[in-house]
Amino acid sequence: MNIKKQQGISMLEIPITIVVISFGFLSLASFQMGTLSYLSGSNQHLIATAMANSMGESIRANSGNALAYHEASSRAFATDCGASGATCTIAQYDIWLWKTAFEQHAMQDVDGVVEIDGDNAIITVNWVEKSSPGSDAIDQSYVLQVAF
């Protein structure tokens, strides 16, 4: 009896290999989507931290008028402090720049508030984080306390 060695692959091995490789690629895609979602939330938190720190430095630089930052942050601006001929205090201009910068970032429903407590400024940045399409929105907030 003469047994020949098999050469090549059988018709059954090809579909099994395709299924196994497909599951591997689907797992990698799922992992990448989770990573992108995490990075998006991390980026939003980084922006909020930078914005709060920026406002803290502005308050320190103009600490003699710290209460004006609270007053300016707690109301909507009717005046565009960036417009030619606009009359704004330093605090109003800083808050206007801060709130204008919020609009330039891809964060949803972002807002910032400054509270003054003695010689401390409490800066709060609130935003809505939606990590991926179809997921629920999560209210986030970053609070920074600055002594001046």
Short mmCIF file of N, CA and C in Angstrom, two decimals:
data_model
loop_
_atom_site.label_atom_id
_atom_site.label_comp_id
_atom_site.label_asym_id
_atom_site.label_seq_id
_atom_site.Cartn_x
_atom_site.Cartn_y
_atom_site.Cartn_z
N MET A 1 0.83 -1.16 0.00
CA MET A 1 0.00 0.00 0.00
C MET A 1 0.88 1.23 0.00
N ASN A 2 0.55 2.10 -0.85
CA ASN A 2 1.35 3.31 -1.05
C ASN A 2 0.58 4.52 -0.52
N ILE A 3 1.07 5.12 0.58
CA ILE A 3 0.40 6.29 1.15
C ILE A 3 1.16 7.53 0.70
N LYS A 4 0.41 8.44 0.12
CA LYS A 4 1.03 9.69 -0.35
C LYS A 4 0.92 10.74 0.75
N LYS A 5 1.94 11.57 0.86
CA LYS A 5 1.90 12.68 1.81
C LYS A 5 0.92 13.73 1.30
N GLN A 6 0.19 14.31 2.24
CA GLN A 6 -0.76 15.35 1.86
C GLN A 6 0.02 16.64 1.60
N GLN A 7 -0.30 17.28 0.55
CA GLN A 7 0.32 18.57 0.23
C GLN A 7 -0.78 19.61 0.16
N GLY A 8 -0.48 20.82 0.73
CA GLY A 8 -1.48 21.89 0.70
C GLY A 8 -2.41 21.81 1.90
N ILE A 9 -3.54 22.49 1.80
CA ILE A 9 -4.49 22.53 2.90
C ILE A 9 -5.85 22.04 2.41
N SER A 10 -6.64 21.61 3.37
CA SER A 10 -7.95 21.08 2.98
C SER A 10 -8.97 22.21 2.93
N MET A 11 -10.10 21.91 2.36
CA MET A 11 -11.16 22.91 2.23
C MET A 11 -11.77 23.27 3.58
N LEU A 12 -11.64 22.45 4.58
CA LEU A 12 -12.18 22.72 5.90
C LEU A 12 -11.26 23.64 6.71
N GLU A 13 -9.98 23.57 6.49
CA GLU A 13 -9.03 24.39 7.26
C GLU A 13 -9.15 25.88 6.93
N ILE A 14 -9.47 26.21 5.73
CA ILE A 14 -9.55 27.62 5.30
C ILE A 14 -10.67 28.37 6.04
N PRO A 15 -11.92 27.89 6.07
CA PRO A 15 -12.97 28.62 6.79
C PRO A 15 -12.71 28.72 8.30
N ILE A 16 -12.14 27.66 8.88
CA ILE A 16 -11.84 27.70 10.31
C ILE A 16 -10.80 28.77 10.59
N THR A 17 -9.79 28.88 9.78
CA THR A 17 -8.75 29.90 9.94
C THR A 17 -9.34 31.30 9.79
N ILE A 18 -10.23 31.48 8.84
CA ILE A 18 -10.86 32.79 8.63
C ILE A 18 -11.68 33.18 9.85
N VAL A 19 -12.43 32.24 10.43
CA VAL A 19 -13.24 32.53 11.62
C VAL A 19 -12.35 32.90 12.81
N VAL A 20 -11.27 32.16 13.02
CA VAL A 20 -10.38 32.44 14.14
C VAL A 20 -9.73 33.82 13.98
N ILE A 21 -9.26 34.15 12.81
CA ILE A 21 -8.64 35.46 12.56
C ILE A 21 -9.67 36.57 12.70
N SER A 22 -10.91 36.35 12.26
CA SER A 22 -11.96 37.36 12.39
C SER A 22 -12.24 37.68 13.85
N PHE A 23 -12.32 36.66 14.70
CA PHE A 23 -12.52 36.90 16.13
C PHE A 23 -11.36 37.71 16.72
N GLY A 24 -10.17 37.44 16.28
CA GLY A 24 -9.01 38.21 16.74
C GLY A 24 -9.11 39.68 16.35
N PHE A 25 -9.49 39.95 15.11
CA PHE A 25 -9.63 41.34 14.65
C PHE A 25 -10.78 42.06 15.37
N LEU A 26 -11.88 41.35 15.61
CA LEU A 26 -13.00 41.96 16.34
C LEU A 26 -12.60 42.31 17.77
N SER A 27 -11.82 41.45 18.40
CA SER A 27 -11.33 41.74 19.75
C SER A 27 -10.43 42.96 19.76
N LEU A 28 -9.55 43.06 18.78
CA LEU A 28 -8.67 44.23 18.69
C LEU A 28 -9.46 45.52 18.45
N ALA A 29 -10.48 45.46 17.60
CA ALA A 29 -11.30 46.64 17.32
C ALA A 29 -12.05 47.08 18.58
N SER A 30 -12.59 46.11 19.32
CA SER A 30 -13.29 46.44 20.56
C SER A 30 -12.34 47.08 21.57
N PHE A 31 -11.16 46.54 21.69
CA PHE A 31 -10.16 47.11 22.60
C PHE A 31 -9.80 48.54 22.19
N GLN A 32 -9.64 48.78 20.90
CA GLN A 32 -9.29 50.11 20.42
C GLN A 32 -10.42 51.10 20.68
N MET A 33 -11.68 50.70 20.53
CA MET A 33 -12.80 51.60 20.81
C MET A 33 -12.83 51.98 22.29
N GLY A 34 -12.58 51.02 23.16
CA GLY A 34 -12.52 51.32 24.59
C GLY A 34 -11.39 52.27 24.92
N THR A 35 -10.26 52.10 24.28
CA THR A 35 -9.11 52.99 24.50
C THR A 35 -9.42 54.39 24.02
N LEU A 36 -10.04 54.53 22.86
CA LEU A 36 -10.39 55.85 22.34
C LEU A 36 -11.39 56.55 23.25
N SER A 37 -12.34 55.81 23.78
CA SER A 37 -13.32 56.37 24.71
C SER A 37 -12.62 56.89 25.96
N TYR A 38 -11.70 56.12 26.50
CA TYR A 38 -10.96 56.52 27.68
C TYR A 38 -10.12 57.76 27.39
N LEU A 39 -9.47 57.80 26.24
CA LEU A 39 -8.63 58.94 25.88
C LEU A 39 -9.46 60.21 25.71
N SER A 40 -10.67 60.09 25.18
CA SER A 40 -11.54 61.25 25.01
C SER A 40 -11.88 61.86 26.37
N GLY A 41 -12.27 61.02 27.32
CA GLY A 41 -12.58 61.51 28.67
C GLY A 41 -11.36 62.09 29.34
N SER A 42 -10.22 61.48 29.13
CA SER A 42 -8.97 61.97 29.72
C SER A 42 -8.61 63.33 29.13
N ASN A 43 -8.82 63.51 27.85
CA ASN A 43 -8.54 64.79 27.19
C ASN A 43 -9.44 65.89 27.73
N GLN A 44 -10.71 65.58 27.94
CA GLN A 44 -11.64 66.58 28.47
C GLN A 44 -11.24 66.99 29.89
N HIS A 45 -10.81 66.03 30.68
CA HIS A 45 -10.38 66.34 32.04
C HIS A 45 -9.11 67.20 32.01
N LEU A 46 -8.22 66.91 31.09
CA LEU A 46 -6.99 67.70 30.94
C LEU A 46 -7.32 69.14 30.56
N ILE A 47 -8.26 69.34 29.65
CA ILE A 47 -8.66 70.69 29.24
C ILE A 47 -9.28 71.43 30.42
N ALA A 48 -10.16 70.77 31.17
CA ALA A 48 -10.79 71.40 32.33
C ALA A 48 -9.74 71.80 33.37
N THR A 49 -8.76 70.96 33.60
CA THR A 49 -7.69 71.26 34.55
C THR A 49 -6.89 72.47 34.09
N ALA A 50 -6.54 72.50 32.82
CA ALA A 50 -5.77 73.63 32.28
C ALA A 50 -6.58 74.93 32.36
N MET A 51 -7.87 74.85 32.07
CA MET A 51 -8.71 76.05 32.12
C MET A 51 -8.84 76.57 33.55
N ALA A 52 -9.00 75.68 34.52
CA ALA A 52 -9.11 76.10 35.92
C ALA A 52 -7.79 76.71 36.39
N ASN A 53 -6.68 76.09 36.03
CA ASN A 53 -5.38 76.64 36.42
C ASN A 53 -5.14 78.01 35.79
N SER A 54 -5.56 78.18 34.55
CA SER A 54 -5.42 79.46 33.88
C SER A 54 -6.19 80.56 34.62
N MET A 55 -7.43 80.24 35.02
CA MET A 55 -8.23 81.22 35.75
C MET A 55 -7.61 81.49 37.12
N GLY A 56 -7.07 80.47 37.76
CA GLY A 56 -6.41 80.67 39.04
C GLY A 56 -5.24 81.64 38.94
N GLU A 57 -4.47 81.53 37.89
CA GLU A 57 -3.34 82.45 37.68
C GLU A 57 -3.84 83.87 37.39
N SER A 58 -4.93 83.99 36.68
CA SER A 58 -5.50 85.32 36.41
C SER A 58 -5.96 85.97 37.71
N ILE A 59 -6.58 85.20 38.59
CA ILE A 59 -7.05 85.74 39.87
C ILE A 59 -5.87 86.14 40.74
N ARG A 60 -4.83 85.32 40.75
CA ARG A 60 -3.63 85.68 41.53
C ARG A 60 -3.01 86.97 41.01
N ALA A 61 -3.01 87.14 39.71
CA ALA A 61 -2.41 88.35 39.13
C ALA A 61 -3.23 89.60 39.43
N ASN A 62 -4.52 89.44 39.66
CA ASN A 62 -5.41 90.57 39.94
C ASN A 62 -6.12 90.34 41.27
N SER A 63 -5.37 89.91 42.29
CA SER A 63 -5.96 89.49 43.56
C SER A 63 -6.66 90.63 44.31
N GLY A 64 -6.32 91.86 44.01
CA GLY A 64 -6.99 92.98 44.66
C GLY A 64 -8.45 93.09 44.27
N ASN A 65 -8.81 92.52 43.14
CA ASN A 65 -10.20 92.55 42.65
C ASN A 65 -10.77 91.14 42.54
N ALA A 66 -10.39 90.26 43.45
CA ALA A 66 -10.82 88.86 43.36
C ALA A 66 -12.33 88.70 43.37
N LEU A 67 -13.02 89.50 44.16
CA LEU A 67 -14.48 89.38 44.23
C LEU A 67 -15.14 89.68 42.88
N ALA A 68 -14.50 90.51 42.08
CA ALA A 68 -15.04 90.82 40.75
C ALA A 68 -15.07 89.59 39.85
N TYR A 69 -14.18 88.62 40.08
CA TYR A 69 -14.19 87.39 39.29
C TYR A 69 -15.44 86.57 39.59
N HIS A 70 -15.83 86.52 40.85
CA HIS A 70 -17.06 85.82 41.21
C HIS A 70 -18.27 86.49 40.55
N GLU A 71 -18.33 87.81 40.67
CA GLU A 71 -19.46 88.54 40.10
C GLU A 71 -19.52 88.36 38.59
N ALA A 72 -18.35 88.40 37.94
CA ALA A 72 -18.33 88.28 36.48
C ALA A 72 -18.66 86.86 36.02
N SER A 73 -18.24 85.85 36.79
CA SER A 73 -18.48 84.46 36.35
C SER A 73 -19.91 84.00 36.60
N SER A 74 -20.61 84.68 37.50
CA SER A 74 -21.96 84.23 37.84
C SER A 74 -23.04 84.84 36.97
N ARG A 75 -22.66 85.61 35.98
CA ARG A 75 -23.68 86.19 35.09
C ARG A 75 -23.23 86.06 33.64
N ALA A 76 -24.21 86.09 32.76
CA ALA A 76 -23.91 86.03 31.33
C ALA A 76 -23.47 87.41 30.86
N PHE A 77 -22.59 87.43 29.91
CA PHE A 77 -22.09 88.70 29.40
C PHE A 77 -22.94 89.22 28.26
N ALA A 78 -23.39 90.45 28.41
CA ALA A 78 -24.08 91.12 27.32
C ALA A 78 -23.06 91.85 26.45
N THR A 79 -21.90 92.14 27.04
CA THR A 79 -20.85 92.88 26.34
C THR A 79 -19.77 91.93 25.85
N ASP A 80 -19.40 92.10 24.62
CA ASP A 80 -18.28 91.35 24.07
C ASP A 80 -17.01 92.09 24.43
N CYS A 81 -16.30 91.61 25.44
CA CYS A 81 -15.11 92.31 25.92
C CYS A 81 -14.00 92.35 24.88
N GLY A 82 -14.11 91.52 23.87
CA GLY A 82 -13.10 91.52 22.82
C GLY A 82 -13.40 92.52 21.71
N ALA A 83 -14.59 93.12 21.74
CA ALA A 83 -14.98 94.06 20.69
C ALA A 83 -14.26 95.39 20.88
N SER A 84 -14.03 96.05 19.78
CA SER A 84 -13.38 97.35 19.82
C SER A 84 -14.26 98.35 20.57
N GLY A 85 -13.68 99.05 21.52
CA GLY A 85 -14.41 100.06 22.28
C GLY A 85 -15.17 99.50 23.46
N ALA A 86 -15.08 98.21 23.74
CA ALA A 86 -15.80 97.62 24.87
C ALA A 86 -15.15 98.08 26.18
N THR A 87 -15.97 98.37 27.15
CA THR A 87 -15.46 98.78 28.46
C THR A 87 -15.69 97.64 29.45
N CYS A 88 -14.62 96.97 29.79
CA CYS A 88 -14.67 95.84 30.72
C CYS A 88 -13.55 96.00 31.74
N THR A 89 -13.81 95.52 32.95
CA THR A 89 -12.75 95.49 33.95
C THR A 89 -11.81 94.33 33.60
N ILE A 90 -10.68 94.27 34.28
CA ILE A 90 -9.74 93.18 34.04
C ILE A 90 -10.40 91.84 34.35
N ALA A 91 -11.14 91.79 35.46
CA ALA A 91 -11.81 90.55 35.85
C ALA A 91 -12.86 90.15 34.80
N GLN A 92 -13.64 91.10 34.33
CA GLN A 92 -14.64 90.80 33.30
C GLN A 92 -13.97 90.30 32.03
N TYR A 93 -12.86 90.94 31.65
CA TYR A 93 -12.15 90.53 30.44
C TYR A 93 -11.58 89.12 30.61
N ASP A 94 -10.99 88.82 31.78
CA ASP A 94 -10.44 87.48 32.03
C ASP A 94 -11.53 86.42 31.97
N ILE A 95 -12.68 86.69 32.59
CA ILE A 95 -13.80 85.73 32.57
C ILE A 95 -14.33 85.59 31.14
N TRP A 96 -14.42 86.69 30.41
CA TRP A 96 -14.90 86.62 29.03
C TRP A 96 -13.95 85.76 28.19
N LEU A 97 -12.64 85.96 28.34
CA LEU A 97 -11.67 85.13 27.61
C LEU A 97 -11.82 83.66 27.99
N TRP A 98 -11.99 83.41 29.28
CA TRP A 98 -12.12 82.06 29.80
C TRP A 98 -13.34 81.36 29.21
N LYS A 99 -14.48 82.05 29.24
CA LYS A 99 -15.71 81.45 28.72
C LYS A 99 -15.68 81.34 27.20
N THR A 100 -14.99 82.24 26.54
CA THR A 100 -14.84 82.13 25.08
C THR A 100 -13.97 80.92 24.75
N ALA A 101 -12.94 80.67 25.56
CA ALA A 101 -12.08 79.50 25.33
C ALA A 101 -12.85 78.20 25.51
N PHE A 102 -13.85 78.19 26.41
CA PHE A 102 -14.68 76.99 26.57
C PHE A 102 -15.33 76.60 25.25
N GLU A 103 -15.79 77.60 24.51
CA GLU A 103 -16.49 77.35 23.25
C GLU A 103 -15.58 76.75 22.18
N GLN A 104 -14.27 76.97 22.31
CA GLN A 104 -13.33 76.50 21.30
C GLN A 104 -12.95 75.04 21.46
N HIS A 105 -13.30 74.46 22.59
CA HIS A 105 -12.96 73.05 22.85
C HIS A 105 -14.17 72.17 22.56
N ALA A 106 -13.89 70.94 22.25
CA ALA A 106 -14.96 70.00 21.88
C ALA A 106 -15.60 69.35 23.10
N MET A 107 -15.87 70.15 24.12
CA MET A 107 -16.52 69.65 25.32
C MET A 107 -17.97 70.11 25.28
N GLN A 108 -18.89 69.21 25.69
CA GLN A 108 -20.31 69.54 25.64
C GLN A 108 -20.74 70.24 26.92
N ASP A 109 -21.57 71.26 26.77
CA ASP A 109 -22.18 71.95 27.90
C ASP A 109 -21.18 72.31 28.99
N VAL A 110 -20.10 72.97 28.60
CA VAL A 110 -19.06 73.32 29.56
C VAL A 110 -19.32 74.71 30.13
N ASP A 111 -19.04 74.87 31.41
CA ASP A 111 -19.21 76.17 32.06
C ASP A 111 -18.25 76.23 33.24
N GLY A 112 -17.90 77.43 33.61
CA GLY A 112 -17.01 77.63 34.75
C GLY A 112 -17.56 78.68 35.69
N VAL A 113 -17.30 78.48 36.98
CA VAL A 113 -17.77 79.41 38.01
C VAL A 113 -16.63 79.65 38.97
N VAL A 114 -16.52 80.90 39.44
CA VAL A 114 -15.51 81.27 40.43
C VAL A 114 -16.24 81.70 41.70
N GLU A 115 -15.88 81.08 42.81
CA GLU A 115 -16.39 81.46 44.13
C GLU A 115 -15.21 82.02 44.93
N ILE A 116 -15.45 83.04 45.72
CA ILE A 116 -14.41 83.62 46.56
C ILE A 116 -14.79 83.35 48.02
N ASP A 117 -13.84 82.77 48.76
CA ASP A 117 -14.04 82.47 50.18
C ASP A 117 -12.81 82.98 50.94
N GLY A 118 -12.92 84.21 51.46
CA GLY A 118 -11.78 84.81 52.15
C GLY A 118 -10.64 85.06 51.18
N ASP A 119 -9.50 84.44 51.45
CA ASP A 119 -8.33 84.57 50.58
C ASP A 119 -8.17 83.38 49.64
N ASN A 120 -9.26 82.69 49.36
CA ASN A 120 -9.25 81.54 48.47
C ASN A 120 -10.26 81.72 47.35
N ALA A 121 -9.85 81.30 46.18
CA ALA A 121 -10.77 81.24 45.05
C ALA A 121 -11.06 79.77 44.78
N ILE A 122 -12.32 79.44 44.64
CA ILE A 122 -12.73 78.08 44.31
C ILE A 122 -13.25 78.11 42.89
N ILE A 123 -12.50 77.48 42.01
CA ILE A 123 -12.80 77.51 40.58
C ILE A 123 -13.37 76.15 40.19
N THR A 124 -14.57 76.17 39.62
CA THR A 124 -15.24 74.93 39.24
C THR A 124 -15.50 74.94 37.74
N VAL A 125 -15.09 73.88 37.09
CA VAL A 125 -15.39 73.70 35.67
C VAL A 125 -16.30 72.47 35.55
N ASN A 126 -17.47 72.67 34.96
CA ASN A 126 -18.45 71.59 34.78
C ASN A 126 -18.61 71.32 33.29
N TRP A 127 -18.73 70.06 32.94
CA TRP A 127 -18.97 69.70 31.54
C TRP A 127 -19.70 68.37 31.48
N VAL A 128 -20.22 68.06 30.30
CA VAL A 128 -20.91 66.80 30.06
C VAL A 128 -20.01 65.95 29.19
N GLU A 129 -19.71 64.75 29.68
CA GLU A 129 -18.84 63.84 28.95
C GLU A 129 -19.68 62.74 28.31
N LYS A 130 -19.54 62.62 27.02
CA LYS A 130 -20.20 61.54 26.30
C LYS A 130 -19.09 60.77 25.59
N SER A 131 -18.76 59.61 26.13
CA SER A 131 -17.58 58.90 25.67
C SER A 131 -17.72 58.31 24.27
N SER A 132 -18.90 57.87 23.91
CA SER A 132 -19.09 57.29 22.58
C SER A 132 -20.53 57.47 22.14
N PRO A 133 -20.77 57.42 20.83
CA PRO A 133 -22.14 57.56 20.35
C PRO A 133 -23.02 56.45 20.93
N GLY A 134 -24.19 56.84 21.38
CA GLY A 134 -25.12 55.87 21.94
C GLY A 134 -24.95 55.65 23.44
N SER A 135 -23.88 56.18 24.01
CA SER A 135 -23.69 56.00 25.46
C SER A 135 -24.34 57.17 26.20
N ASP A 136 -24.57 56.95 27.48
CA ASP A 136 -25.18 58.00 28.30
C ASP A 136 -24.18 59.10 28.59
N ALA A 137 -24.68 60.33 28.67
CA ALA A 137 -23.84 61.47 29.01
C ALA A 137 -23.61 61.46 30.53
N ILE A 138 -22.40 61.82 30.92
CA ILE A 138 -22.04 61.82 32.33
C ILE A 138 -21.62 63.23 32.71
N ASP A 139 -22.24 63.78 33.76
CA ASP A 139 -21.85 65.10 34.25
C ASP A 139 -20.52 64.98 34.98
N GLN A 140 -19.57 65.82 34.57
CA GLN A 140 -18.25 65.82 35.18
C GLN A 140 -17.97 67.20 35.76
N SER A 141 -17.06 67.25 36.70
CA SER A 141 -16.70 68.53 37.28
C SER A 141 -15.29 68.47 37.83
N TYR A 142 -14.60 69.58 37.72
CA TYR A 142 -13.24 69.71 38.26
C TYR A 142 -13.23 70.95 39.14
N VAL A 143 -12.74 70.82 40.37
CA VAL A 143 -12.73 71.93 41.32
C VAL A 143 -11.28 72.19 41.72
N LEU A 144 -10.90 73.46 41.67
CA LEU A 144 -9.55 73.87 42.05
C LEU A 144 -9.66 74.99 43.08
N GLN A 145 -8.93 74.86 44.17
CA GLN A 145 -8.90 75.90 45.17
C GLN A 145 -7.54 76.59 45.09
N VAL A 146 -7.58 77.93 44.97
CA VAL A 146 -6.37 78.72 44.81
C VAL A 146 -6.31 79.75 45.92
N ALA A 147 -5.18 79.80 46.61
CA ALA A 147 -4.97 80.84 47.62
C ALA A 147 -4.31 82.04 46.93
N PHE A 148 -4.78 83.22 47.27
CA PHE A 148 -4.17 84.43 46.68
C PHE A 148 -3.81 85.42 47.74
#
